XYZ file of C-alpha atoms in Angstrom:
618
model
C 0.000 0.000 0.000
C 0.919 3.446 -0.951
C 0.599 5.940 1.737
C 1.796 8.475 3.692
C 2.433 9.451 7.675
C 1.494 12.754 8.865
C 1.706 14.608 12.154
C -0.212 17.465 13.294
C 0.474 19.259 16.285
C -1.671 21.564 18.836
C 0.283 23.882 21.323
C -1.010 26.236 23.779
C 1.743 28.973 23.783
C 0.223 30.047 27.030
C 1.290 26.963 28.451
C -2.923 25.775 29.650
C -2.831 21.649 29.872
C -4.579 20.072 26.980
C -6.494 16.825 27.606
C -5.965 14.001 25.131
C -8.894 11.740 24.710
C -8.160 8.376 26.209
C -10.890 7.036 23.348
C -9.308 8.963 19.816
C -9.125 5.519 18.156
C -13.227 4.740 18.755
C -14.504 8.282 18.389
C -14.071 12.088 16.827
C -12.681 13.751 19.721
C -8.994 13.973 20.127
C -8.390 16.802 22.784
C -9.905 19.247 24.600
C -9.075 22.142 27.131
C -10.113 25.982 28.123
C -8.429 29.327 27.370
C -9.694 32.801 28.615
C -10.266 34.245 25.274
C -12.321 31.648 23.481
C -13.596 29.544 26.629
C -14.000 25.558 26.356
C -12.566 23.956 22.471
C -12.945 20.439 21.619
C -10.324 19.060 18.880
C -11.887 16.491 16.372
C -10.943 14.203 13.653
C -12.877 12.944 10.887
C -12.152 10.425 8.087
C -14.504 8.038 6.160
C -11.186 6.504 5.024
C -9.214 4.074 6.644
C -7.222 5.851 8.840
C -4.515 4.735 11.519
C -4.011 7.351 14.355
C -1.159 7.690 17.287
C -0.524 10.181 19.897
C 2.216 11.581 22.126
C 1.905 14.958 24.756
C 4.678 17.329 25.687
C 5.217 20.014 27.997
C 7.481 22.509 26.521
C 7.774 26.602 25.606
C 10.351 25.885 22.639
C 7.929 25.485 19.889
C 10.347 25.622 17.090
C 11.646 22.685 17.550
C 8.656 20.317 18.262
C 10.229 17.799 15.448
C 13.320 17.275 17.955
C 10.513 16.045 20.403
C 8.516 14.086 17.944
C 11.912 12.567 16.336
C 13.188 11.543 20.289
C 9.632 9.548 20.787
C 9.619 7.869 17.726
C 13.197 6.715 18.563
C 12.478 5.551 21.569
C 9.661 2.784 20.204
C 11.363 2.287 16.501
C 12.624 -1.096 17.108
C 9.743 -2.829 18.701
C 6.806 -0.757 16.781
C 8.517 1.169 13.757
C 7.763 4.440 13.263
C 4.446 5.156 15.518
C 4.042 7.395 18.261
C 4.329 6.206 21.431
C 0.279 6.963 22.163
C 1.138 8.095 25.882
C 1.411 11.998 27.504
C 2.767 14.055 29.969
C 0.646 15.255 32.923
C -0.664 18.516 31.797
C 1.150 18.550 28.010
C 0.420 21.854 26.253
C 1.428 20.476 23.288
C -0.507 17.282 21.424
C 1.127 15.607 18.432
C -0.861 13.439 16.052
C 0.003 10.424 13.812
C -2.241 10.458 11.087
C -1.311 6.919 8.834
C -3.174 6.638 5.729
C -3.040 5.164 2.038
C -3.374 6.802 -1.021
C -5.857 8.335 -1.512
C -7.366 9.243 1.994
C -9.340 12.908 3.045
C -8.882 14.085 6.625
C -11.135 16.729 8.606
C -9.360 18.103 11.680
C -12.239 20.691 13.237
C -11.242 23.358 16.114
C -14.952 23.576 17.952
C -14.953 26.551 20.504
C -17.235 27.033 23.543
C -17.224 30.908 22.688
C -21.166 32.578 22.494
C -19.565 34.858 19.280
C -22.125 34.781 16.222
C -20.955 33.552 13.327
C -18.639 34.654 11.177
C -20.666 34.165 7.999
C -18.479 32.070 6.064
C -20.397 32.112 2.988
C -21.801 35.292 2.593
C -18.142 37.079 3.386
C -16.521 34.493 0.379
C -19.127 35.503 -2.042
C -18.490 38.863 -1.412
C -14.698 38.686 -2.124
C -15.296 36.168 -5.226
C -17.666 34.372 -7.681
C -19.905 31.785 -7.162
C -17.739 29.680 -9.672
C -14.246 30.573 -7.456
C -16.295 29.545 -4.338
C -13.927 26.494 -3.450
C -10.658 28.037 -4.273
C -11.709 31.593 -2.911
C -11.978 29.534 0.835
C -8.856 28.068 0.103
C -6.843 31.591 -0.823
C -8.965 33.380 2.152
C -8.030 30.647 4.211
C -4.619 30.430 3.499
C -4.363 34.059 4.463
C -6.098 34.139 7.480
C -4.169 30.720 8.771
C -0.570 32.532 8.213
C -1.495 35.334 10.614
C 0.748 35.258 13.798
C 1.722 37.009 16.907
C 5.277 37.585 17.132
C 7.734 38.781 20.091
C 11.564 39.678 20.130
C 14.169 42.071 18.674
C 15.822 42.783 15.964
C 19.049 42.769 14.893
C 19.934 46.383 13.465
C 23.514 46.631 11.446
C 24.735 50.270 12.365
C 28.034 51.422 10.016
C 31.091 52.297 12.436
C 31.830 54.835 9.760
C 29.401 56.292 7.558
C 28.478 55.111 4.103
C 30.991 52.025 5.009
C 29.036 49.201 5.473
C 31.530 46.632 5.716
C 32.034 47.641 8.627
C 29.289 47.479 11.210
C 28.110 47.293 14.703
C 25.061 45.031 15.633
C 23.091 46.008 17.791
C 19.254 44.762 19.315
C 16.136 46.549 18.341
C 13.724 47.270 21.313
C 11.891 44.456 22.818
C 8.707 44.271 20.231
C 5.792 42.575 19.462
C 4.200 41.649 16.283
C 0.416 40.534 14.745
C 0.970 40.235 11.112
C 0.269 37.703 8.455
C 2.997 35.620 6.568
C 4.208 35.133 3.304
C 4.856 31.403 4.100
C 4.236 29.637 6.923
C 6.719 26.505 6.431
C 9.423 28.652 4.482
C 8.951 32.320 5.769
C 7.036 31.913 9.461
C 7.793 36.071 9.671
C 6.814 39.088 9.108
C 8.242 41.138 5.559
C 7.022 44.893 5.244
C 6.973 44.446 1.530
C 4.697 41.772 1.402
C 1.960 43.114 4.369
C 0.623 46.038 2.038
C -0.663 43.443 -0.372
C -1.663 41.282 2.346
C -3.803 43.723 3.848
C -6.011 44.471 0.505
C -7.841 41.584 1.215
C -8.285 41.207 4.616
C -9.589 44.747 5.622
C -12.452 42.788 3.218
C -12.607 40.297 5.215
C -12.300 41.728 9.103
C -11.490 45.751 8.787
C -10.676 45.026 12.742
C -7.910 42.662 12.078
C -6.218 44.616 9.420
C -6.110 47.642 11.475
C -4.881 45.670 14.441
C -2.336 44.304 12.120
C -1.376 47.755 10.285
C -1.086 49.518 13.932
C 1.759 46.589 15.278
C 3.777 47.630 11.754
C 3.698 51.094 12.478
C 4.573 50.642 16.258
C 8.092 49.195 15.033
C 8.793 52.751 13.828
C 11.917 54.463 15.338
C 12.837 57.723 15.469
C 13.479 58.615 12.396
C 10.404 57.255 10.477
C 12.687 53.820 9.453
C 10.425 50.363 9.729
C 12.954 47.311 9.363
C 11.781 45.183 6.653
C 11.969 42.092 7.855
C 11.077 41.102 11.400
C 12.959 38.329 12.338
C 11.151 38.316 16.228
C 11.955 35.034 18.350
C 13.781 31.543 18.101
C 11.071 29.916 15.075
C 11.899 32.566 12.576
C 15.728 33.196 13.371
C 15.996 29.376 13.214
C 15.028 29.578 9.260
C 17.133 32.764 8.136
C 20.984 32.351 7.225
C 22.735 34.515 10.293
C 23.917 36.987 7.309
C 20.643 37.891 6.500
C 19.649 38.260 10.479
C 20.478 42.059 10.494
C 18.559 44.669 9.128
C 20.150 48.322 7.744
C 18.335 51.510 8.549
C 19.641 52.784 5.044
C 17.230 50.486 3.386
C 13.648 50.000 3.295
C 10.670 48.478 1.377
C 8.069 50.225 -0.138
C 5.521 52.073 1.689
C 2.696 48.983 0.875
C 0.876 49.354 3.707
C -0.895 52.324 2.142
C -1.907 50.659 -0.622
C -4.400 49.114 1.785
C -4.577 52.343 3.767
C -6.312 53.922 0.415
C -7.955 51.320 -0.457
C -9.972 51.408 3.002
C -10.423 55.333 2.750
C -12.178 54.850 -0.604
C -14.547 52.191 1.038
C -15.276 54.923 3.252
C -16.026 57.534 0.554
C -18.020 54.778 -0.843
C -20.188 53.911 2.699
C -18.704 50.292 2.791
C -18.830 50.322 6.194
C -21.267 50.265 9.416
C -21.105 53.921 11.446
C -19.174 51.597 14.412
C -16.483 50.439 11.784
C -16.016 54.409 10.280
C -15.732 55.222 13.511
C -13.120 53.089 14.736
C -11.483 53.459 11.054
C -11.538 57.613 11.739
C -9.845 56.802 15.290
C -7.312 54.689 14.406
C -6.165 56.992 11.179
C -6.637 60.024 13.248
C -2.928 58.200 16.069
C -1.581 56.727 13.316
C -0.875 59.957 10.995
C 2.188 60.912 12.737
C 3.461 57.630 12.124
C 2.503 57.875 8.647
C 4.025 61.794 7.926
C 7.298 60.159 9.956
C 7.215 57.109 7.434
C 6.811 59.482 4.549
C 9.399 61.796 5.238
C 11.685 59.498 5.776
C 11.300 58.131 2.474
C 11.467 61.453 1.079
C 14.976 62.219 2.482
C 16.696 59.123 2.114
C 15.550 57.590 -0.816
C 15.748 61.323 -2.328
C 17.615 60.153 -5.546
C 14.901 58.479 -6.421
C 16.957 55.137 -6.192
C 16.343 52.032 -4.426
C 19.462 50.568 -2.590
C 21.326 48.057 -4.369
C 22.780 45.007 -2.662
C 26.475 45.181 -4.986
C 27.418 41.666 -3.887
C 24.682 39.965 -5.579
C 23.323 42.765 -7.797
C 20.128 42.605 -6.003
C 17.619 45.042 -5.318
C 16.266 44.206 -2.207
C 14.581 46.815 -1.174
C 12.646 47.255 -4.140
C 10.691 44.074 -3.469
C 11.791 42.790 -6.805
C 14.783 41.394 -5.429
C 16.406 40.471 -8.768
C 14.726 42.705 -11.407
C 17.619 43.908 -13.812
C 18.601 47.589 -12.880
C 21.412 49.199 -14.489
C 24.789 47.416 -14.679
C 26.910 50.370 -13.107
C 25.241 52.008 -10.201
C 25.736 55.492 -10.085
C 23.545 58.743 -8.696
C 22.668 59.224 -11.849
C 20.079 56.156 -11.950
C 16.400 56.913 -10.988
C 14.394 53.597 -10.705
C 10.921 54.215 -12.654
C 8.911 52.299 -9.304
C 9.812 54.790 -6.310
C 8.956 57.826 -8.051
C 5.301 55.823 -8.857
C 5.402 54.635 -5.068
C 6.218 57.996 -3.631
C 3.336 58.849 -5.816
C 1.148 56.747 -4.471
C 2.425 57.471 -0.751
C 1.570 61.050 -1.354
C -1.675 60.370 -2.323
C -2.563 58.350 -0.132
C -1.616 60.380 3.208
C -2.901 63.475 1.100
C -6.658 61.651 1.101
C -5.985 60.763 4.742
C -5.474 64.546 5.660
C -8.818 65.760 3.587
C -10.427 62.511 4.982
C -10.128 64.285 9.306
C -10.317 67.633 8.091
C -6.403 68.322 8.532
C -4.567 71.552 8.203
C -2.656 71.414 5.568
C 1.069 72.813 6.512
C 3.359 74.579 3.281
C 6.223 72.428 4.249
C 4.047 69.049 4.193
C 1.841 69.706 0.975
C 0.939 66.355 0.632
C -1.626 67.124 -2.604
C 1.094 69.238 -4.069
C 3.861 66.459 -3.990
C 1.128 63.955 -5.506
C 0.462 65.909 -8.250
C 3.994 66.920 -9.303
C 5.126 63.129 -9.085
C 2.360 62.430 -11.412
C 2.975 65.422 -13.978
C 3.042 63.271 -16.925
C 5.543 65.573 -18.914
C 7.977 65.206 -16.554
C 8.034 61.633 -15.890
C 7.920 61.048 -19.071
C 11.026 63.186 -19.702
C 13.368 60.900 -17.589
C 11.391 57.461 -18.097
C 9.366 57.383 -21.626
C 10.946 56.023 -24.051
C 9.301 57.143 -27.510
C 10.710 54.123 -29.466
C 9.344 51.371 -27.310
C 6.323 53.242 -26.426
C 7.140 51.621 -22.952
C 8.461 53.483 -19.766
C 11.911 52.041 -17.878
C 14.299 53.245 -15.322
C 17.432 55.668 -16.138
C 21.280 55.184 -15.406
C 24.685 53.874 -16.475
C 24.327 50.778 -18.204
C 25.816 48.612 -20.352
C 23.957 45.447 -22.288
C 27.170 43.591 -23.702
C 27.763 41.346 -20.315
C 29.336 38.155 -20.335
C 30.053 35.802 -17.158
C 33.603 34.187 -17.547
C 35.669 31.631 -15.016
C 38.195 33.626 -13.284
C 40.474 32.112 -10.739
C 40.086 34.182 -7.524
C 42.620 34.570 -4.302
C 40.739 33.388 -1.167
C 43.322 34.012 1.098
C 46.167 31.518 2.769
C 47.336 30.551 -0.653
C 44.212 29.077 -2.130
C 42.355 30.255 -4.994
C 38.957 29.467 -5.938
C 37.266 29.509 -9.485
C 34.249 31.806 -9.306
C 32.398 32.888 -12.238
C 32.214 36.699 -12.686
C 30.624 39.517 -15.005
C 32.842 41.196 -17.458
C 31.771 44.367 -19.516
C 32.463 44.629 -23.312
C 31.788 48.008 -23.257
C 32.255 51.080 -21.346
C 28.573 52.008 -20.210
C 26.806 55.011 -20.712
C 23.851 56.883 -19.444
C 20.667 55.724 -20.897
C 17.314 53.436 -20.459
C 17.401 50.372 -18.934
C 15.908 48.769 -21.913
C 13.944 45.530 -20.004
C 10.631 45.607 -20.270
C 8.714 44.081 -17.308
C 6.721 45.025 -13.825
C 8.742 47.938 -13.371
C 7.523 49.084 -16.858
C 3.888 49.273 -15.950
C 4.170 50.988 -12.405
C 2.872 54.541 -14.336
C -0.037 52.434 -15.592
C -0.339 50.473 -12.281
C -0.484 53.539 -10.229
C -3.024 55.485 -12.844
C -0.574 58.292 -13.432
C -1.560 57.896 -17.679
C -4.249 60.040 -18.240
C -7.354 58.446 -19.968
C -6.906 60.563 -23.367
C -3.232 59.605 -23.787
C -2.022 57.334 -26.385
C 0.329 56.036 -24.073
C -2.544 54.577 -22.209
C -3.198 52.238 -25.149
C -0.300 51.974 -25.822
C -0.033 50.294 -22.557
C -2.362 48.204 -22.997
C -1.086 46.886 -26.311
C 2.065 45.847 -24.277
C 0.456 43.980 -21.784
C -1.827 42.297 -24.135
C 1.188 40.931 -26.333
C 2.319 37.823 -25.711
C 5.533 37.788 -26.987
C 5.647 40.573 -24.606
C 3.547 39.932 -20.881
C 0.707 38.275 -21.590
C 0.026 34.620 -20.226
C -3.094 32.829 -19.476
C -2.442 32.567 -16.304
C -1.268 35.936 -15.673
C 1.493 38.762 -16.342
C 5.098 37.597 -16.918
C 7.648 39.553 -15.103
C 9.456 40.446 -17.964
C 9.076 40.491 -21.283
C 10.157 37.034 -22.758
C 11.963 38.846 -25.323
C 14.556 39.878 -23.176
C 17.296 37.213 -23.322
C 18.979 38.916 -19.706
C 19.948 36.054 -17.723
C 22.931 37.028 -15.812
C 21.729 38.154 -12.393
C 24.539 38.725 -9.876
C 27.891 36.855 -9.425
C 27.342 33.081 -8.285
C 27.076 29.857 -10.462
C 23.477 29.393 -9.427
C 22.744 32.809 -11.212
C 23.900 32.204 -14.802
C 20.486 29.887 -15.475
C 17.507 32.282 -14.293
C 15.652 33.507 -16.854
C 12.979 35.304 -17.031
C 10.320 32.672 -16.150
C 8.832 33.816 -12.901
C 4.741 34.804 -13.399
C 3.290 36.062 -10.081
C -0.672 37.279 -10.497
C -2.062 40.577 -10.245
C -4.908 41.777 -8.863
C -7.161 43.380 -10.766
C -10.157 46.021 -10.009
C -13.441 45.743 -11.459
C -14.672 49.260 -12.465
C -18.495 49.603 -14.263
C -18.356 53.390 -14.406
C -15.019 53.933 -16.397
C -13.955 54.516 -19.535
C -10.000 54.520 -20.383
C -9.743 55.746 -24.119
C -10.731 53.059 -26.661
C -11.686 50.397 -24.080
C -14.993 49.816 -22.699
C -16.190 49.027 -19.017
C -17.053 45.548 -17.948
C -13.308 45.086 -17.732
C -10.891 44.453 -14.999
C -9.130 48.089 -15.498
C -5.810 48.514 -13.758
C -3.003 46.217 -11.622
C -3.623 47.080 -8.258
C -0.969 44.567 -6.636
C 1.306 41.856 -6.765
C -0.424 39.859 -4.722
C -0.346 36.238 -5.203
C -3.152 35.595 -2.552
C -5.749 37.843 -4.957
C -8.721 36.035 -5.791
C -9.057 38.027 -8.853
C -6.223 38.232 -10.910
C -5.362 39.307 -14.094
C -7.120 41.576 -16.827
C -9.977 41.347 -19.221
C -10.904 44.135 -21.609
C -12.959 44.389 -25.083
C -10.596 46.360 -27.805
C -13.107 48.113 -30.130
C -10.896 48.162 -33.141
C -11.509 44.185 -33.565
C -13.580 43.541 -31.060
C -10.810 40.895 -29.212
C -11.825 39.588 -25.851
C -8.914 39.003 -23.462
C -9.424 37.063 -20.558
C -6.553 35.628 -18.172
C -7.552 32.409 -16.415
C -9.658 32.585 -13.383
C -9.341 29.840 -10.804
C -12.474 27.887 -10.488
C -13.878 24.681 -9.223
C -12.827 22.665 -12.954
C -9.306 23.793 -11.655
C -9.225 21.715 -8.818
C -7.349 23.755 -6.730
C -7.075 23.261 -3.226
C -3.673 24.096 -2.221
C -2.072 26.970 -0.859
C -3.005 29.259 -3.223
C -0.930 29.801 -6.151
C 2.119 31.607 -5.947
C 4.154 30.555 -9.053
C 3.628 28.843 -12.078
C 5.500 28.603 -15.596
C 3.265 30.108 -17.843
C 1.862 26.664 -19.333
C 0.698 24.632 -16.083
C -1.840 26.284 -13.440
C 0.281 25.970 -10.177
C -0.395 23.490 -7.057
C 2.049 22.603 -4.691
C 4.157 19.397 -4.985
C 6.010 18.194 -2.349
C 9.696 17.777 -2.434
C 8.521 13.918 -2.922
C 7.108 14.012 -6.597
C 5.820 10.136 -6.263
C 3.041 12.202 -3.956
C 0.602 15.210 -4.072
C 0.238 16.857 0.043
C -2.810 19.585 -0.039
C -4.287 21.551 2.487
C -7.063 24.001 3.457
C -7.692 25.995 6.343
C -10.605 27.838 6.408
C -11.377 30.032 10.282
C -15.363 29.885 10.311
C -16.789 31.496 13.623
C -15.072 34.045 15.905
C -13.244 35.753 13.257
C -14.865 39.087 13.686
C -13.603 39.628 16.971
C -9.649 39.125 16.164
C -9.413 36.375 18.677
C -10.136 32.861 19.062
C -12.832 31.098 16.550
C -13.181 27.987 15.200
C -11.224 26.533 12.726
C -10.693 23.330 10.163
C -8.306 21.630 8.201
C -8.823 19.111 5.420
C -5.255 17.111 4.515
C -5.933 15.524 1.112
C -3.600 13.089 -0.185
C -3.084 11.052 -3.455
C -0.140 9.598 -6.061
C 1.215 12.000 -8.115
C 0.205 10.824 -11.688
């Protein structure tokens, strides 16, 4: 028999007993216990497969390592029963570990049942309102994907402070203040932490689904502010996440930062106000919470606006990288100089005025002549002048500006390593001197004027636009946006071996917003106008418009129930095959949906289930 073992754990972080049930193997319950905030919960499984199941209980406050645990018990038994759990528990475990042993195929329910008096969440009625009726099944998994990465946590970060400035090979690390965090995660078995970048895109769904949590959520981010306005990107808080970065990549440099996302949601929830989305309690408590947190947001701002004043995002040299950007390994220009503006910040500063310029008009703010928030927005979206350092009239397409050379070539050169070794490291070398000019790659960075709606409606460009995005020798997929043009034959992104094969085959999905009142030159409403996000986790994604000229529909692929998608989500895919997630085991397909369905108003507690489906990889 083909099959597969599986363990599931439950841990009380508070460190409240859990009682196994001495009877798991006869009936559905497998634990219970009581917790302050959502009163008396009862654990059950449920499986009209044939289904083996084993048990061990721990007592422990190191949750990161609960495999050592599990790998110790199983040890302990493997000669006399193989690999099974030992089906015995500490007295008082907070922590429950489950053998689930099944064959191929085999469907398991797990179902969290809370004692709580909280009404429902409506389950239904909130998924309809975030998708279609076809995209019910996959619009639970994607919502409850989301909502199951969201995590408290507590520690500090490491900060790398130059000794001298601008030298940053030389450093001093020092902690961040003791600091809690409430965020959601990127990935819960590769990233279990919190990433700046990513939580603005996060957050443009769930304000849709709980306004409550997202605020709670946005409010922990800008709490991790310092002095100077500077958010680290990446929170690295406590021994689970440190455990899964590389100790290089611990520390965080106040020099660099990720784009303001957050207020991407932030505008997104004042235009639900405008629009009377919400109850009077919610645009109360919505008014409130923007009313403290506009400091925070002028600090965030203008720290943006001093540092980043170039109009450059911080390059990592070593690897080439931009980091900060959020597009880690998008091609920028091949000498960095001051001379290079990056096409995306000036759109994001945009966008950051904007936003905190709505904010201001939203509570009735005096606007002060040294904080013209309306006046920045509108200069950084003066379409002469961004066209004058980013539009190239050739392409038709818009890129970023700098010193760059396109004749590259990676060669073996032997390299001193010190102690009278050498190593053989493969390394860039320039044909050419470079010059100042476009960075002629056409990709995501090439739509942020269209993205953030700086093309006017009557501009060719605007079509012109759309013509790009609709070519497929150019962007288009049918399962989304490429994120560059295919045409581009760049494949050399930094200095390591592992570099010289990536090509440009990465699609992530965008979201797109359905507008019924809008016309953009030559194409019609009933269209998904606009990319809103990068936001893998969108449960619309992609475009659709009507060109009058011939009259062509274009429609990306939608998700839907024929898909049979019940993973993750989809994060990546390679432009032929809709995504799901294979294990690192190929021989075997390992899917899984959580889906939070009472409680989840209130930011705390709720009931929950899982359903582990698993079947041979054909």
């Amino acid at each position: 028999m083909i099959g597969a073992q599986l363990f599931f754990y439950l841990a009380d972080e508070g460190g409240n007993a859990l009682d196994v049930n001495l009877n798991a193997h006869k009936g559905s319950l497998l634990a219970s216990g009581s917790r302050s905030d959502i009163g008396d919960w009862q654990l059950h499984l449920k499986s009209m497969d044939d289904v083996e199941l084993h048990y061990c209980g721990f007592y422990t406050l190191n949750f990161h390592n609960l495999s050592d645990l599990v790998e110790e018990n199983l040890a302990s038994r493997i000669k006399k029963h193989g690999l099974q759990l030992s089906d015995s528990s500490v007295d008082s475990p907070n922590v429950l570990v489950f053998q689930i042993i099944g064959g191929f195929p085999f469907t398991t329910d797990i179902v969290l049942i809370s004692g709580t008096s909280s009404e429902s969440s409506r389950i239904e009625e909130r998924v309809n309102y975030l998708t279609d009726s076809e995209s019910i099944t996959v619009g639970k998994a994607a919502i409850g994907n989301l909502l199951g990465g969201i995590g408290y946590f507590y520690g500090q970060s490491k900060i790398a402070l130059p000794r001298i400035p601008d030298l940053k090979e030389q450093v001093d690390i020092l902690s961040y203040w003791p600091a809690e965090l409430y965020t959601a995660v990127p990935s819960r078995p590769g990233f279990p932490r919190g990433f700046l970048w990513d939580e603005g895109f996060h957050q443009l769904l769930i304000w849709r689904w709980d306004i409550h949590i997202s605020l709670d959520i946005i409010g922990h981010w800008l709490d991790l502010m310092n002095i100077d306005g500077w958010i680290p990107r990446e929170q690295i808080l406590g021994a689970e996440a440190l455990s899964r970065v590389p100790e290089e990549y611990v520390p965080q440099h106040p020099t660099n930062g990720n784009p303001p996302t957050l207020l991407l949601a932030l505008s997104d929830i004042v235009s639900g106000l405008k629009d009377n989305k919400f109850t009077a309690m919610d645009r109360n408590d919505i008014s409130l919470f923007l009313n403290h947190a506009f400091v925070r947001l002028e600090a965030w701002f203008q720290w943006f606006n001093t540092t980043q004043s170039v109009m450059f995002f911080e390059i990592v040299t070593s690897k080439d990288n931009t980091l900060s950007s959020g597009l880690d390994d998008y091609p920028r220009a091949s000498h960095p100089s001051n001379d290079e503006r990056h096409l995306d910040i000036r759109c994001w500063m945009f966008l950051a005025a904007d936003c905190i310029n709505s904010i201001e008009d939203l509570l009735n703010k005096e606007t002060k002549p040294d904080k013209n928030y309306g006046s920045t927005a509108k200069l950084l979206s003066d379409l002469d002048l961004l066209n004058q350092i980013h539009f190239d009239d050739a392409y038709g397409a818009y890129f970023d500006f700098g010193n760059h050379t396109e004749k590259v070539e990676l060669k073996w050169r032997e390299v001193d390593v010190g102690h009278n070794n050498t190593t053989w490291e493969l390394v860039r070398v320039f044909l050419e001197k470079p010059e100042l000019r476009f960075v002629p790659h056409i990709g995501y960075v090439s739509l942020f004027p269209f993205i953030a709606r700086i093309i006017p409606p009557e501009s060719w460009i605007l079509e012109k636009q759309l013509e790009l995005i609709s070519n497929s020798s150019l962007f288009w997929t049918n399962y989304g946006l490429r994120s560059l043009a295919k045409t581009r034959e760049w494949a050399i992104s930094g200095h390591s071996q592992s570099s010289v094969h990536r090509i440009e085959k990465q699609f992530n999905q965008f979201q797109g917003e359905h507008k019924e009142s809008l016309y953009w030159g030559t194409y019609r409403p009933q269209v998904y106008l606009g990319i809103r996000a990068r936001t893998p986790q969108s449960l619309i994604a992609g475009l659709m418009w009507i060109n009058e000229r011939d009259n062509k529909y274009q429609l990306r692929h939608v998700c839907k129930h024929e898909d049979e998608l019940s993973t993750y989500g989809w994060t990546k895919h390679n432009g032929r095959d809709f995504g799901h997630q294979v294990l690192a085991d190929h021989a075997m397909i390992l899917t899984t949906v959580f889906l939070k369905s009472k409680g989840a108003g209130s930011g705390y507690g709720g009931d929950w289930a899982v359903r582990i489906d698993g079947q041979i990889d054909k």
